[in-house]
Amino acid sequence: MTALQHLQPTSHSLLSALPSGWVGEILDGELVASPRPSVAPARAAFMMGVELGERLDRRRGGNGRWCFLRAPELHLGEDLLVPDLAGWRRERVAAPPEPGAGFFNLVPDWVCEVLTPATTGLDRARKLPLYARAGVSFVWLVDPLARTLEVYQRVKRGWLLTASHEDDALVRAEPFPSVPLELGALWLPDVPEELPRLLAVP
């Protein structure tokens, strides 16, 4: 299977038939499969959740103004999308999600996509317009290889790039302007040559 393989005819039942380690999404009636992220994107997504959750999710001692989920399955109209992270303002969430819920149809206020070489085109060209159409207010694009964060706000004609940050910047970005985000915490640390590295086992 290629990095992004389009399968026809589209059917929700095809999602369960995808090989292990692949994520399926339905975009404009088309099933698109992409590989599970490698170490650098996985680290960036995890640490983004930690950084925001510590300050904004009451379960982590934050102010409780937001509810965050990692890789939720979102049913937005006819589209099925799986962002790396999604957040809802607490006042829009009447009750905690059901523990056994398989998907969500409440449009997030914020979405974060962590770019990989295999999914950059998908995230930018196909998913961004769908998020705008669904009514998502903010999208962050994180590139762990370039070490950048792009902040987009939805406007009448689509998305407006409101900020771009890189490397180890201390970021205060919408929709979390009160939260100082240490961008450097998202990246894999440099490992001295004398220390062993984590190796993937086939």
Coordinates of N, CA and C in Angstrom, one line a residue:
M1 N 0.8 -1.2 0.0 CA 0.0 0.0 0.0 C 0.9 1.2 0.0
T2 N 0.6 2.2 -0.8 CA 1.4 3.4 -0.9 C 1.1 4.3 0.3
A3 N 1.9 5.4 0.5 CA 1.7 6.3 1.6 C 0.3 6.8 1.7
L4 N -0.3 7.2 0.6 CA -1.7 7.7 0.5 C -2.4 6.9 -0.6
Q5 N -3.2 6.0 -0.2 CA -3.9 5.2 -1.2 C -5.3 5.5 -1.2
H6 N -5.9 5.7 -2.3 CA -7.4 6.1 -2.4 C -8.1 4.8 -2.8
L7 N -9.1 4.4 -2.1 CA -9.8 3.2 -2.3 C -11.3 3.5 -2.7
Q8 N -11.7 2.8 -3.7 CA -13.1 3.0 -4.3 C -13.7 1.6 -4.4
P9 N -15.0 1.4 -4.2 CA -15.9 2.5 -3.7 C -15.8 2.8 -2.3
T10 N -16.1 4.0 -1.9 CA -15.9 4.4 -0.5 C -17.0 3.7 0.4
S11 N -16.6 3.2 1.5 CA -17.5 2.6 2.5 C -16.9 2.7 3.9
H12 N -17.7 3.0 4.9 CA -17.2 3.0 6.2 C -16.7 1.6 6.6
S13 N -17.3 0.5 6.0 CA -16.8 -0.8 6.3 C -15.4 -1.1 5.9
L14 N -14.9 -0.3 4.9 CA -13.5 -0.5 4.5 C -12.5 0.0 5.5
L15 N -12.9 0.8 6.5 CA -12.0 1.3 7.5 C -11.5 0.2 8.3
S16 N -12.3 -0.8 8.7 CA -11.9 -1.9 9.5 C -11.0 -2.9 8.8
A17 N -11.0 -2.8 7.4 CA -10.2 -3.7 6.6 C -8.8 -3.2 6.4
L18 N -8.5 -2.0 6.8 CA -7.2 -1.4 6.6 C -6.1 -2.2 7.4
P19 N -4.9 -2.3 6.9 CA -3.8 -3.0 7.6 C -3.5 -2.4 8.9
S20 N -3.0 -3.1 9.9 CA -2.6 -2.6 11.2 C -1.6 -1.5 11.0
G21 N -1.8 -0.4 11.7 CA -0.8 0.7 11.6 C -1.2 1.7 10.6
W22 N -2.3 1.6 10.0 CA -2.8 2.6 9.0 C -4.0 3.3 9.6
V23 N -4.2 4.6 9.3 CA -5.3 5.4 9.7 C -6.2 5.7 8.5
G24 N -7.5 5.4 8.6 CA -8.4 5.7 7.5 C -9.2 6.9 7.7
E25 N -9.4 7.7 6.7 CA -10.3 8.9 6.8 C -11.2 8.9 5.5
I26 N -12.3 9.5 5.6 CA -13.2 9.7 4.4 C -13.3 11.2 4.1
L27 N -12.8 11.5 3.0 CA -12.7 12.9 2.6 C -13.5 13.1 1.3
D28 N -14.5 13.9 1.3 CA -15.4 14.1 0.1 C -15.8 12.8 -0.5
G29 N -16.2 11.8 0.3 CA -16.7 10.6 -0.2 C -15.6 9.6 -0.6
E30 N -14.3 9.9 -0.3 CA -13.2 9.0 -0.7 C -12.4 8.5 0.5
L31 N -12.2 7.2 0.6 CA -11.4 6.7 1.7 C -9.9 6.9 1.4
V32 N -9.2 7.5 2.3 CA -7.8 7.8 2.2 C -7.1 7.2 3.4
A33 N -6.1 6.4 3.1 CA -5.3 5.7 4.2 C -3.9 6.3 4.3
S34 N -3.5 6.5 5.5 CA -2.1 7.1 5.7 C -1.5 6.3 6.9
P35 N -0.1 6.2 6.8 CA 0.6 5.3 7.8 C 0.6 6.0 9.2
R36 N 0.7 5.2 10.2 CA 0.8 5.7 11.6 C 2.1 6.5 11.6
P37 N 2.1 7.6 12.4 CA 3.3 8.5 12.4 C 4.5 7.8 13.0
S38 N 5.7 8.3 12.5 CA 6.9 7.8 13.1 C 7.2 8.5 14.4
V39 N 8.5 8.3 14.9 CA 8.8 8.7 16.2 C 8.7 10.3 16.4
A40 N 9.3 11.0 15.5 CA 9.3 12.5 15.7 C 7.9 13.1 15.7
P41 N 7.0 12.7 14.7 CA 5.6 13.2 14.8 C 4.8 12.7 16.0
A42 N 5.1 11.5 16.4 CA 4.4 10.9 17.6 C 4.8 11.7 18.8
R43 N 6.1 12.0 18.9 CA 6.6 12.8 20.1 C 5.9 14.2 20.1
A44 N 5.9 14.8 18.9 CA 5.3 16.2 18.9 C 3.9 16.2 19.3
A45 N 3.1 15.3 18.8 CA 1.7 15.2 19.1 C 1.5 15.0 20.6
F46 N 2.2 14.0 21.2 CA 2.1 13.7 22.6 C 2.5 14.9 23.4
M47 N 3.6 15.5 23.1 CA 4.0 16.7 24.0 C 3.1 17.9 23.8
M48 N 2.5 18.1 22.6 CA 1.5 19.1 22.5 C 0.4 18.9 23.4
G49 N -0.1 17.7 23.5 CA -1.2 17.4 24.4 C -0.8 17.6 25.9
V50 N 0.4 17.2 26.2 CA 0.9 17.4 27.6 C 1.0 18.9 27.9
E51 N 1.6 19.7 27.0 CA 1.8 21.1 27.3 C 0.4 21.8 27.5
L52 N -0.5 21.5 26.6 CA -1.8 22.2 26.7 C -2.7 21.6 27.8
G53 N -2.6 20.3 28.0 CA -3.4 19.7 29.0 C -3.1 20.1 30.4
E54 N -1.8 20.3 30.6 CA -1.3 20.7 32.0 C -1.9 22.0 32.4
R55 N -2.2 22.9 31.4 CA -2.7 24.2 31.7 C -4.2 24.4 31.5
L56 N -4.8 23.6 30.7 CA -6.2 23.9 30.3 C -7.2 22.8 30.6
D57 N -6.7 21.6 30.9 CA -7.6 20.5 31.2 C -7.6 20.3 32.7
R58 N -8.8 20.4 33.3 CA -8.9 20.4 34.8 C -8.4 19.1 35.4
R59 N -8.4 18.0 34.6 CA -7.9 16.7 35.1 C -6.4 16.8 35.3
R60 N -5.7 17.7 34.7 CA -4.3 17.9 34.9 C -4.0 19.1 35.7
G61 N -5.0 19.6 36.4 CA -4.7 20.7 37.3 C -4.8 22.1 36.6
G62 N -5.3 22.1 35.4 CA -5.4 23.3 34.6 C -6.7 24.0 35.0
N63 N -7.0 25.1 34.2 CA -8.2 25.9 34.5 C -9.5 25.2 34.0
G64 N -9.5 24.1 33.3 CA -10.7 23.4 32.9 C -11.5 24.0 31.8
R65 N -10.9 24.9 31.1 CA -11.6 25.6 30.0 C -11.7 24.8 28.7
W66 N -10.9 23.8 28.6 CA -10.9 23.0 27.3 C -11.0 21.5 27.6
C67 N -11.4 20.8 26.6 CA -11.4 19.3 26.6 C -10.6 18.9 25.4
F68 N -9.6 18.1 25.6 CA -8.7 17.7 24.5 C -8.8 16.2 24.3
L69 N -8.7 15.8 23.0 CA -8.6 14.3 22.7 C -7.5 14.1 21.7
R70 N -6.9 13.0 21.9 CA -5.8 12.5 21.0 C -6.4 11.7 19.9
A71 N -6.2 12.1 18.6 CA -6.6 11.3 17.4 C -8.1 10.9 17.5
P72 N -9.0 11.8 17.7 CA -10.4 11.4 17.8 C -10.9 11.1 16.4
E73 N -11.9 10.2 16.2 CA -12.6 10.1 14.9 C -13.7 11.0 14.9
L74 N -13.7 12.0 14.0 CA -14.7 13.0 13.9 C -15.6 12.8 12.7
H75 N -16.9 12.7 12.9 CA -17.8 12.6 11.8 C -18.4 14.0 11.6
L76 N -17.9 14.7 10.6 CA -18.3 16.1 10.3 C -19.1 16.1 9.0
G77 N -20.4 16.0 9.0 CA -21.2 15.9 7.8 C -20.9 14.5 7.2
E78 N -20.5 14.5 5.9 CA -20.2 13.3 5.2 C -18.8 12.9 5.3
D79 N -18.0 13.7 6.0 CA -16.5 13.5 6.1 C -16.2 12.8 7.4
L80 N -15.2 12.0 7.4 CA -14.7 11.3 8.6 C -13.2 11.7 8.7
L81 N -12.8 12.4 9.7 CA -11.5 12.9 9.8 C -10.9 12.5 11.2
V82 N -9.6 12.3 11.2 CA -8.9 11.9 12.4 C -7.7 12.8 12.6
P83 N -7.9 14.0 13.2 CA -6.7 14.9 13.5 C -5.8 14.3 14.5
D84 N -4.6 14.8 14.6 CA -3.7 14.3 15.7 C -4.2 14.7 17.0
L85 N -4.7 15.9 17.1 CA -5.3 16.4 18.4 C -6.5 17.3 18.1
A86 N -7.4 17.3 19.0 CA -8.6 18.2 18.8 C -9.0 18.7 20.2
G87 N -9.5 20.0 20.2 CA -10.0 20.6 21.4 C -11.3 21.3 21.3
W88 N -12.1 21.2 22.4 CA -13.4 21.8 22.4 C -13.4 22.7 23.6
R89 N -14.0 23.9 23.5 CA -14.2 24.8 24.6 C -15.2 24.1 25.6
R90 N -14.8 24.2 26.9 CA -15.6 23.5 27.9 C -17.1 23.9 27.8
E91 N -17.4 25.1 27.6 CA -18.8 25.5 27.6 C -19.6 24.9 26.5
R92 N -19.0 24.4 25.5 CA -19.7 23.7 24.4 C -19.9 22.3 24.6
V93 N -19.2 21.7 25.6 CA -19.4 20.3 25.9 C -20.3 20.1 27.1
A94 N -21.5 19.8 26.9 CA -22.5 19.7 27.9 C -22.2 18.7 29.0
A95 N -21.6 17.6 28.6 CA -21.2 16.5 29.5 C -20.0 15.8 28.9
P96 N -19.2 15.1 29.8 CA -18.0 14.3 29.3 C -18.4 13.3 28.3
P97 N -17.5 13.0 27.3 CA -17.8 12.0 26.3 C -18.1 10.7 26.9
E98 N -19.0 9.9 26.3 CA -19.2 8.6 26.7 C -18.0 7.7 26.7
P99 N -17.7 7.0 27.7 CA -16.4 6.2 27.7 C -16.3 5.3 26.5
G100 N -17.4 4.7 26.0 CA -17.3 3.8 24.9 C -17.6 4.4 23.5
A101 N -17.6 5.8 23.5 CA -17.9 6.5 22.2 C -16.9 6.1 21.2
G102 N -17.3 5.7 20.0 CA -16.4 5.4 18.9 C -16.1 6.6 18.0
F103 N -16.9 7.6 18.0 CA -16.6 8.8 17.2 C -17.4 10.0 17.8
F104 N -17.1 11.2 17.2 CA -17.7 12.4 17.7 C -18.2 13.2 16.6
N105 N -19.3 13.9 16.7 CA -19.9 14.7 15.7 C -20.0 16.2 16.1
L106 N -19.5 16.5 17.3 CA -19.4 17.9 17.7 C -18.1 18.5 17.1
V107 N -18.3 19.6 16.3 CA -17.2 20.2 15.6 C -16.2 20.8 16.6
P108 N -14.9 20.4 16.5 CA -13.9 21.0 17.4 C -13.7 22.5 17.2
D109 N -13.3 23.2 18.3 CA -12.9 24.6 18.2 C -11.5 24.7 17.6
W110 N -10.7 23.7 17.9 CA -9.3 23.7 17.5 C -8.9 22.4 17.1
V111 N -8.0 22.3 16.1 CA -7.5 21.0 15.6 C -6.0 21.2 15.4
C112 N -5.2 20.2 15.7 CA -3.8 20.2 15.4 C -3.4 19.0 14.6
E113 N -2.7 19.3 13.5 CA -2.2 18.2 12.6 C -0.7 18.3 12.6
V114 N -0.1 17.1 12.9 CA 1.4 17.0 12.9 C 1.8 16.5 11.5
L115 N 2.6 17.3 10.8 CA 2.9 16.9 9.4 C 4.0 15.9 9.3
T116 N 3.9 15.0 8.4 CA 4.9 14.0 8.1 C 5.2 14.1 6.6
P117 N 6.3 13.6 6.1 CA 6.5 13.6 4.6 C 5.4 12.9 3.9
A118 N 4.7 11.9 4.5 CA 3.7 11.1 3.8 C 2.3 11.8 3.8
T119 N 2.1 12.7 4.8 CA 0.8 13.3 4.9 C 0.7 14.8 4.8
T120 N 1.8 15.5 4.5 CA 1.8 17.0 4.4 C 0.8 17.4 3.3
G121 N 0.8 16.8 2.2 CA -0.1 17.2 1.1 C -1.6 17.0 1.5
L122 N -1.8 15.9 2.1 CA -3.2 15.5 2.6 C -3.7 16.6 3.6
D123 N -2.8 16.9 4.6 CA -3.2 17.8 5.6 C -3.5 19.2 5.1
R124 N -2.6 19.7 4.2 CA -2.7 21.0 3.7 C -3.8 21.2 2.6
A125 N -3.7 20.3 1.6 CA -4.6 20.5 0.4 C -6.0 20.0 0.6
R126 N -6.2 18.9 1.4 CA -7.5 18.3 1.4 C -8.2 18.5 2.8
K127 N -7.5 18.3 3.9 CA -8.1 18.4 5.2 C -8.4 19.8 5.6
L128 N -7.5 20.8 5.4 CA -7.7 22.1 5.8 C -9.0 22.7 5.2
P129 N -9.4 22.5 3.9 CA -10.6 23.0 3.4 C -11.8 22.3 4.1
L130 N -11.7 21.1 4.4 CA -12.8 20.4 5.1 C -13.0 20.9 6.5
Y131 N -11.9 21.1 7.2 CA -12.1 21.7 8.5 C -12.8 23.1 8.5
A132 N -12.4 23.9 7.5 CA -13.1 25.2 7.3 C -14.6 25.0 7.0
R133 N -14.9 24.1 6.1 CA -16.3 23.9 5.8 C -17.1 23.4 7.0
A134 N -16.5 22.6 7.8 CA -17.2 22.1 9.0 C -17.4 23.1 10.1
G135 N -16.6 24.2 10.1 CA -16.7 25.2 11.1 C -15.7 25.2 12.2
V136 N -14.5 24.5 12.0 CA -13.4 24.6 12.9 C -12.9 26.0 12.9
S137 N -12.6 26.6 14.1 CA -12.2 28.0 14.2 C -10.7 28.1 14.0
F138 N -9.9 27.2 14.5 CA -8.4 27.3 14.5 C -7.8 26.0 14.1
V139 N -6.8 26.0 13.3 CA -6.0 24.8 13.0 C -4.5 25.2 13.2
W140 N -3.8 24.3 13.9 CA -2.3 24.4 14.0 C -1.7 23.3 13.2
L141 N -0.7 23.7 12.4 CA 0.1 22.7 11.7 C 1.5 22.7 12.3
V142 N 1.9 21.5 12.8 CA 3.2 21.3 13.4 C 4.1 20.5 12.5
D143 N 5.3 20.9 12.2 CA 6.2 20.2 11.4 C 7.4 19.8 12.2
P144 N 7.5 18.6 12.7 CA 8.6 18.3 13.6 C 10.0 18.2 12.9
L145 N 10.0 18.0 11.6 CA 11.3 17.9 10.9 C 11.8 19.3 10.7
A146 N 10.9 20.3 10.3 CA 11.3 21.7 10.1 C 11.3 22.4 11.4
R147 N 10.7 21.8 12.5 CA 10.6 22.4 13.8 C 9.8 23.8 13.7
T148 N 8.6 23.7 13.1 CA 7.8 24.9 13.0 C 6.4 24.7 13.4
L149 N 5.7 25.7 13.8 CA 4.3 25.8 14.1 C 3.7 26.9 13.3
E150 N 2.6 26.5 12.5 CA 1.8 27.5 11.8 C 0.4 27.6 12.4
V151 N 0.0 28.8 12.7 CA -1.3 29.0 13.3 C -2.3 29.6 12.3
Y152 N -3.4 28.9 12.1 CA -4.4 29.4 11.1 C -5.7 29.7 11.8
Q153 N -6.4 30.8 11.4 CA -7.7 31.1 11.9 C -8.7 31.2 10.7
R154 N -9.9 30.6 10.9 CA -10.9 30.6 9.9 C -11.5 31.9 9.6
V155 N -11.5 32.3 8.4 CA -12.1 33.6 8.0 C -13.2 33.2 6.9
K156 N -13.8 34.2 6.3 CA -14.9 34.0 5.4 C -14.4 33.2 4.2
R157 N -13.2 33.4 3.7 CA -12.7 32.8 2.5 C -11.9 31.6 2.8
G158 N -11.8 31.1 4.0 CA -11.0 30.0 4.3 C -10.1 30.2 5.5
W159 N -8.8 30.0 5.3 CA -7.9 30.1 6.4 C -6.9 31.3 6.3
L160 N -6.7 32.0 7.4 CA -5.7 33.1 7.4 C -4.5 32.6 8.3
L161 N -3.3 32.6 7.8 CA -2.1 32.3 8.6 C -1.8 33.5 9.5
T162 N -2.1 33.4 10.8 CA -1.9 34.5 11.7 C -0.6 34.5 12.4
A163 N 0.1 33.4 12.4 CA 1.4 33.4 13.1 C 2.2 32.1 12.6
S164 N 3.5 32.3 12.7 CA 4.4 31.2 12.4 C 5.6 31.2 13.3
H165 N 5.9 30.1 13.9 CA 7.0 30.0 14.9 C 7.9 28.9 14.6
E166 N 9.1 29.0 15.1 CA 10.1 27.9 14.8 C 11.1 27.7 16.0
D167 N 11.7 26.5 15.9 CA 12.8 26.1 16.8 C 12.3 26.1 18.3
D168 N 12.9 26.9 19.1 CA 12.6 26.8 20.6 C 11.9 28.0 21.1
A169 N 11.1 28.6 20.2 CA 10.3 29.8 20.5 C 9.3 29.6 21.7
L170 N 9.1 30.6 22.5 CA 8.1 30.5 23.5 C 6.8 31.2 22.8
V171 N 5.8 30.3 22.7 CA 4.6 30.7 21.8 C 3.4 31.0 22.7
R172 N 2.7 32.1 22.3 CA 1.4 32.4 22.9 C 0.5 32.6 21.7
A173 N -0.3 31.6 21.3 CA -1.0 31.6 20.1 C -2.5 31.3 20.3
E174 N -3.3 31.9 19.5 CA -4.8 31.7 19.5 C -5.0 30.2 19.1
P175 N -6.0 29.6 19.8 CA -7.0 30.1 20.7 C -6.5 30.0 22.2
F176 N -5.2 29.9 22.5 CA -4.7 29.8 23.8 C -3.7 30.9 24.1
P177 N -4.1 32.2 24.0 CA -3.1 33.2 24.1 C -2.5 33.4 25.6
S178 N -3.2 32.8 26.6 CA -2.7 32.9 27.9 C -1.8 31.8 28.3
V179 N -1.6 30.8 27.4 CA -0.7 29.7 27.7 C 0.6 29.8 27.0
P180 N 1.7 29.9 27.7 CA 3.0 29.9 27.1 C 3.4 28.5 26.7
L181 N 3.6 28.3 25.4 CA 3.9 27.0 24.9 C 5.4 26.9 24.5
E182 N 6.2 26.0 25.2 CA 7.6 25.9 24.9 C 7.7 25.0 23.6
L183 N 7.9 25.6 22.5 CA 7.9 24.9 21.2 C 9.0 23.8 21.2
G184 N 10.1 24.1 21.9 CA 11.2 23.2 21.9 C 10.9 21.8 22.6
A185 N 9.9 21.9 23.4 CA 9.5 20.6 24.1 C 8.9 19.6 23.2
L186 N 8.4 20.1 22.0 CA 7.8 19.1 21.0 C 8.8 18.3 20.2
W187 N 10.0 18.8 20.2 CA 11.0 18.1 19.3 C 11.8 17.0 20.0
L188 N 12.2 16.0 19.2 CA 13.1 15.0 19.7 C 14.4 15.7 20.2
P189 N 14.9 15.3 21.4 CA 16.1 15.9 21.9 C 17.3 15.4 21.1
D190 N 18.3 16.2 21.0 CA 19.6 15.7 20.4 C 20.2 14.8 21.3
V191 N 20.7 13.6 20.8 CA 21.3 12.6 21.6 C 22.8 12.6 21.4
P192 N 23.6 12.7 22.5 CA 25.0 12.7 22.4 C 25.4 11.3 21.8
E193 N 26.5 11.4 21.0 CA 27.0 10.2 20.3 C 27.3 9.0 21.2
E194 N 27.7 9.3 22.5 CA 28.1 8.2 23.3 C 26.9 7.5 23.9
L195 N 25.7 8.0 23.8 CA 24.5 7.4 24.4 C 23.7 6.6 23.3
P196 N 23.1 5.5 23.7 CA 22.4 4.7 22.8 C 21.1 5.3 22.3
R197 N 20.7 5.0 21.1 CA 19.4 5.5 20.6 C 18.4 4.4 20.7
L198 N 17.1 4.8 20.7 CA 16.0 3.9 20.6 C 16.0 3.4 19.1
L199 N 15.9 2.1 19.0 CA 15.8 1.5 17.7 C 14.5 0.8 17.5
A200 N 13.9 1.0 16.3 CA 12.7 0.3 15.9 C 13.0 -1.2 15.7
V201 N 12.2 -2.1 16.3 CA 12.3 -3.5 16.1 C 11.3 -4.0 15.0
P202 N 11.7 -4.6 13.9 CA 10.8 -5.0 12.9 C 9.9 -6.1 13.4

